Amino acid sequence: GALDAGSAANAQHSLSNLCLAIAQQVSQVTLDCERMSQGLRELGVRHAEQKAIQEWGLESLRHQVSQQLNTLIHARATGPSEPTSPSSTQRVEEVVSGKMAAQERTLSNKFATQDRMLAELSSKVTELTTLTSNLQGELE
């Protein structure tokens, strides 16, 4: 009987050590989750700032292009050479606005992809946080 009691005590001791180790791991994961959440929030803020800067840049570029086109049209209309046909001016405008639109679509897609990735990461971290807090609850 003494041997059984000894090995039972030993097993009990090993088990509580194991539980303690698991609890420490879980609280480490919880801390990591908090850090990741914080990092993702900061990333979200930077992403929004980046978006605003690029949108402002595009708006500014659109304005510059529009001014240059107007200057060009005006110069051609009043220049010594025969006035340019409206159709060729219109073609220039179409090409330019087409390129601008393509640029906007590219940026817009890039931002949409980044938004989606941020949202996915956030939801994964939230899932992990929920899992670890449930686990912590069961370990206590």
PDB file of C-alpha atoms in Angstrom:
ATOM      1  CA  GLY A   1       0.000   0.000   0.000  1.00  0.00           C
ATOM      2  CA  ALA A   2       2.847   2.418   0.808  1.00  0.00           C
ATOM      3  CA  LEU A   3       4.243   2.136  -2.706  1.00  0.00           C
ATOM      4  CA  ASP A   4       0.852   2.827  -4.288  1.00  0.00           C
ATOM      5  CA  ALA A   5       0.372   5.878  -2.100  1.00  0.00           C
ATOM      6  CA  GLY A   6       3.859   7.087  -3.038  1.00  0.00           C
ATOM      7  CA  SER A   7       3.339   6.680  -6.770  1.00  0.00           C
ATOM      8  CA  ALA A   8      -0.107   8.267  -6.516  1.00  0.00           C
ATOM      9  CA  ALA A   9       1.445  11.265  -4.736  1.00  0.00           C
ATOM     10  CA  ASN A  10       4.132  11.350  -7.411  1.00  0.00           C
ATOM     11  CA  ALA A  11       1.558  11.264 -10.219  1.00  0.00           C
ATOM     12  CA  GLN A  12      -0.450  13.974  -8.453  1.00  0.00           C
ATOM     13  CA  HIS A  13       2.684  16.116  -8.170  1.00  0.00           C
ATOM     14  CA  SER A  14       3.551  15.614 -11.886  1.00  0.00           C
ATOM     15  CA  LEU A  15       0.009  16.446 -12.850  1.00  0.00           C
ATOM     16  CA  SER A  16      -0.065  19.685 -10.876  1.00  0.00           C
ATOM     17  CA  ASN A  17       3.320  20.657 -12.342  1.00  0.00           C
ATOM     18  CA  LEU A  18       1.936  19.984 -15.802  1.00  0.00           C
ATOM     19  CA  CYS A  19      -1.173  22.064 -15.062  1.00  0.00           C
ATOM     20  CA  LEU A  20       1.003  24.885 -13.802  1.00  0.00           C
ATOM     21  CA  ALA A  21       3.150  24.770 -16.964  1.00  0.00           C
ATOM     22  CA  ILE A  22       0.041  24.805 -19.170  1.00  0.00           C
ATOM     23  CA  ALA A  23      -1.417  27.725 -17.206  1.00  0.00           C
ATOM     24  CA  GLN A  24       1.827  29.660 -17.701  1.00  0.00           C
ATOM     25  CA  GLN A  25       1.773  28.921 -21.447  1.00  0.00           C
ATOM     26  CA  VAL A  26      -1.853  30.033 -21.690  1.00  0.00           C
ATOM     27  CA  SER A  27      -1.175  33.307 -19.912  1.00  0.00           C
ATOM     28  CA  GLN A  28       1.811  33.875 -22.227  1.00  0.00           C
ATOM     29  CA  VAL A  29      -0.460  33.319 -25.252  1.00  0.00           C
ATOM     30  CA  THR A  30      -2.976  35.732 -23.720  1.00  0.00           C
ATOM     31  CA  LEU A  31      -0.263  38.382 -23.426  1.00  0.00           C
ATOM     32  CA  ASP A  32       0.806  37.710 -27.013  1.00  0.00           C
ATOM     33  CA  CYS A  33      -2.802  38.120 -28.145  1.00  0.00           C
ATOM     34  CA  GLU A  34      -3.058  41.464 -26.378  1.00  0.00           C
ATOM     35  CA  ARG A  35       0.168  42.588 -28.030  1.00  0.00           C
ATOM     36  CA  MET A  36      -1.048  41.424 -31.443  1.00  0.00           C
ATOM     37  CA  SER A  37      -4.383  43.198 -30.978  1.00  0.00           C
ATOM     38  CA  GLN A  38      -2.569  46.396 -30.080  1.00  0.00           C
ATOM     39  CA  GLY A  39      -0.255  45.990 -33.077  1.00  0.00           C
ATOM     40  CA  LEU A  40      -3.209  45.417 -35.389  1.00  0.00           C
ATOM     41  CA  ARG A  41      -4.970  48.528 -34.080  1.00  0.00           C
ATOM     42  CA  GLU A  42      -1.847  50.586 -34.750  1.00  0.00           C
ATOM     43  CA  LEU A  43      -1.516  49.000 -38.185  1.00  0.00           C
ATOM     44  CA  GLY A  44      -5.141  49.915 -38.880  1.00  0.00           C
ATOM     45  CA  VAL A  45      -4.486  53.536 -37.955  1.00  0.00           C
ATOM     46  CA  ARG A  46      -1.361  53.703 -40.143  1.00  0.00           C
ATOM     47  CA  HIS A  47      -3.266  52.047 -42.976  1.00  0.00           C
ATOM     48  CA  ALA A  48      -6.024  54.663 -42.748  1.00  0.00           C
ATOM     49  CA  GLU A  49      -3.436  57.464 -42.742  1.00  0.00           C
ATOM     50  CA  GLN A  50      -1.680  55.950 -45.763  1.00  0.00           C
ATOM     51  CA  LYS A  51      -5.006  55.708 -47.556  1.00  0.00           C
ATOM     52  CA  ALA A  52      -5.828  59.354 -46.838  1.00  0.00           C
ATOM     53  CA  ILE A  53      -2.393  60.496 -48.036  1.00  0.00           C
ATOM     54  CA  GLN A  54      -2.648  58.541 -51.287  1.00  0.00           C
ATOM     55  CA  GLU A  55      -6.199  59.691 -51.943  1.00  0.00           C
ATOM     56  CA  TRP A  56      -5.129  63.277 -51.347  1.00  0.00           C
ATOM     57  CA  GLY A  57      -2.167  62.721 -53.703  1.00  0.00           C
ATOM     58  CA  LEU A  58      -4.486  61.386 -56.387  1.00  0.00           C
ATOM     59  CA  GLU A  59      -6.848  64.326 -55.983  1.00  0.00           C
ATOM     60  CA  SER A  60      -3.928  66.721 -56.269  1.00  0.00           C
ATOM     61  CA  LEU A  61      -2.619  64.897 -59.345  1.00  0.00           C
ATOM     62  CA  ARG A  62      -6.070  64.976 -60.944  1.00  0.00           C
ATOM     63  CA  HIS A  63      -6.166  68.735 -60.371  1.00  0.00           C
ATOM     64  CA  GLN A  64      -2.685  69.247 -61.890  1.00  0.00           C
ATOM     65  CA  VAL A  65      -3.499  67.118 -64.929  1.00  0.00           C
ATOM     66  CA  SER A  66      -6.728  68.993 -65.456  1.00  0.00           C
ATOM     67  CA  GLN A  67      -4.886  72.340 -65.303  1.00  0.00           C
ATOM     68  CA  GLN A  68      -2.213  71.158 -67.733  1.00  0.00           C
ATOM     69  CA  LEU A  69      -4.845  69.909 -70.135  1.00  0.00           C
ATOM     70  CA  ASN A  70      -6.644  73.227 -70.003  1.00  0.00           C
ATOM     71  CA  THR A  71      -3.391  75.094 -70.606  1.00  0.00           C
ATOM     72  CA  LEU A  72      -2.620  72.814 -73.541  1.00  0.00           C
ATOM     73  CA  ILE A  73      -6.071  73.240 -75.034  1.00  0.00           C
ATOM     74  CA  HIS A  74      -5.892  76.992 -74.597  1.00  0.00           C
ATOM     75  CA  ALA A  75      -2.392  77.195 -76.130  1.00  0.00           C
ATOM     76  CA  ARG A  76      -3.486  75.135 -79.121  1.00  0.00           C
ATOM     77  CA  ALA A  77      -6.662  77.124 -79.623  1.00  0.00           C
ATOM     78  CA  THR A  78      -4.876  80.483 -79.525  1.00  0.00           C
ATOM     79  CA  GLY A  79      -1.534  79.444 -81.068  1.00  0.00           C
ATOM     80  CA  PRO A  80      -0.328  80.519 -84.512  1.00  0.00           C
ATOM     81  CA  SER A  81      -0.749  77.001 -85.913  1.00  0.00           C
ATOM     82  CA  GLU A  82      -4.165  75.986 -87.084  1.00  0.00           C
ATOM     83  CA  PRO A  83      -6.378  75.210 -84.098  1.00  0.00           C
ATOM     84  CA  THR A  84      -6.408  71.578 -83.074  1.00  0.00           C
ATOM     85  CA  SER A  85      -9.543  69.702 -83.845  1.00  0.00           C
ATOM     86  CA  PRO A  86     -11.709  69.211 -80.762  1.00  0.00           C
ATOM     87  CA  SER A  87     -11.589  65.470 -81.390  1.00  0.00           C
ATOM     88  CA  SER A  88      -7.815  65.206 -80.879  1.00  0.00           C
ATOM     89  CA  THR A  89      -8.065  67.258 -77.680  1.00  0.00           C
ATOM     90  CA  GLN A  90     -10.855  65.002 -76.545  1.00  0.00           C
ATOM     91  CA  ARG A  91      -8.684  61.958 -77.281  1.00  0.00           C
ATOM     92  CA  VAL A  92      -5.910  63.350 -75.069  1.00  0.00           C
ATOM     93  CA  GLU A  93      -8.436  63.932 -72.301  1.00  0.00           C
ATOM     94  CA  GLU A  94      -9.826  60.413 -72.671  1.00  0.00           C
ATOM     95  CA  VAL A  95      -6.364  58.835 -72.505  1.00  0.00           C
ATOM     96  CA  VAL A  96      -5.435  60.891 -69.453  1.00  0.00           C
ATOM     97  CA  SER A  97      -8.678  60.236 -67.614  1.00  0.00           C
ATOM     98  CA  GLY A  98      -8.422  56.551 -68.518  1.00  0.00           C
ATOM     99  CA  LYS A  99      -4.968  56.367 -66.978  1.00  0.00           C
ATOM    100  CA  MET A 100      -6.154  58.226 -63.889  1.00  0.00           C
ATOM    101  CA  ALA A 101      -9.113  55.859 -63.505  1.00  0.00           C
ATOM    102  CA  ALA A 102      -6.826  52.829 -63.868  1.00  0.00           C
ATOM    103  CA  GLN A 103      -4.532  54.258 -61.196  1.00  0.00           C
ATOM    104  CA  GLU A 104      -7.486  54.814 -58.879  1.00  0.00           C
ATOM    105  CA  ARG A 105      -8.750  51.264 -59.420  1.00  0.00           C
ATOM    106  CA  THR A 106      -5.298  49.844 -58.671  1.00  0.00           C
ATOM    107  CA  LEU A 107      -5.064  51.846 -55.443  1.00  0.00           C
ATOM    108  CA  SER A 108      -8.615  51.030 -54.496  1.00  0.00           C
ATOM    109  CA  ASN A 109      -7.985  47.288 -54.994  1.00  0.00           C
ATOM    110  CA  LYS A 110      -4.763  47.495 -53.011  1.00  0.00           C
ATOM    111  CA  PHE A 111      -6.555  49.182 -50.125  1.00  0.00           C
ATOM    112  CA  ALA A 112      -9.460  46.734 -50.261  1.00  0.00           C
ATOM    113  CA  THR A 113      -7.009  43.820 -50.065  1.00  0.00           C
ATOM    114  CA  GLN A 114      -5.205  45.406 -47.109  1.00  0.00           C
ATOM    115  CA  ASP A 115      -8.529  46.116 -45.371  1.00  0.00           C
ATOM    116  CA  ARG A 116      -9.587  42.504 -45.864  1.00  0.00           C
ATOM    117  CA  MET A 117      -6.265  41.166 -44.552  1.00  0.00           C
ATOM    118  CA  LEU A 118      -6.417  43.425 -41.486  1.00  0.00           C
ATOM    119  CA  ALA A 119      -9.985  42.313 -40.773  1.00  0.00           C
ATOM    120  CA  GLU A 120      -9.048  38.618 -41.144  1.00  0.00           C
ATOM    121  CA  LEU A 121      -6.044  39.028 -38.850  1.00  0.00           C
ATOM    122  CA  SER A 122      -8.164  40.853 -36.290  1.00  0.00           C
ATOM    123  CA  SER A 123     -10.785  38.137 -36.278  1.00  0.00           C
ATOM    124  CA  LYS A 124      -8.120  35.412 -35.907  1.00  0.00           C
ATOM    125  CA  VAL A 125      -6.566  37.235 -32.960  1.00  0.00           C
ATOM    126  CA  THR A 126     -10.015  37.678 -31.411  1.00  0.00           C
ATOM    127  CA  GLU A 127     -10.689  33.952 -31.875  1.00  0.00           C
ATOM    128  CA  LEU A 128      -7.361  33.085 -30.251  1.00  0.00           C
ATOM    129  CA  THR A 129      -8.062  35.477 -27.376  1.00  0.00           C
ATOM    130  CA  THR A 130     -11.452  33.855 -26.773  1.00  0.00           C
ATOM    131  CA  LEU A 131      -9.923  30.372 -26.880  1.00  0.00           C
ATOM    132  CA  THR A 132      -7.176  31.232 -24.411  1.00  0.00           C
ATOM    133  CA  SER A 133      -9.515  32.974 -22.000  1.00  0.00           C
ATOM    134  CA  ASN A 134     -11.842  29.935 -22.070  1.00  0.00           C
ATOM    135  CA  LEU A 135      -8.842  27.711 -21.469  1.00  0.00           C
ATOM    136  CA  GLN A 136      -7.706  29.909 -18.595  1.00  0.00           C
ATOM    137  CA  GLY A 137     -11.180  29.688 -17.094  1.00  0.00           C
ATOM    138  CA  GLU A 138     -11.039  25.885 -17.208  1.00  0.00           C
ATOM    139  CA  LEU A 139      -7.555  25.756 -15.711  1.00  0.00           C
ATOM    140  CA  GLU A 140      -8.450  27.898 -12.704  1.00  0.00           C
TER     141      GLU A 140
END
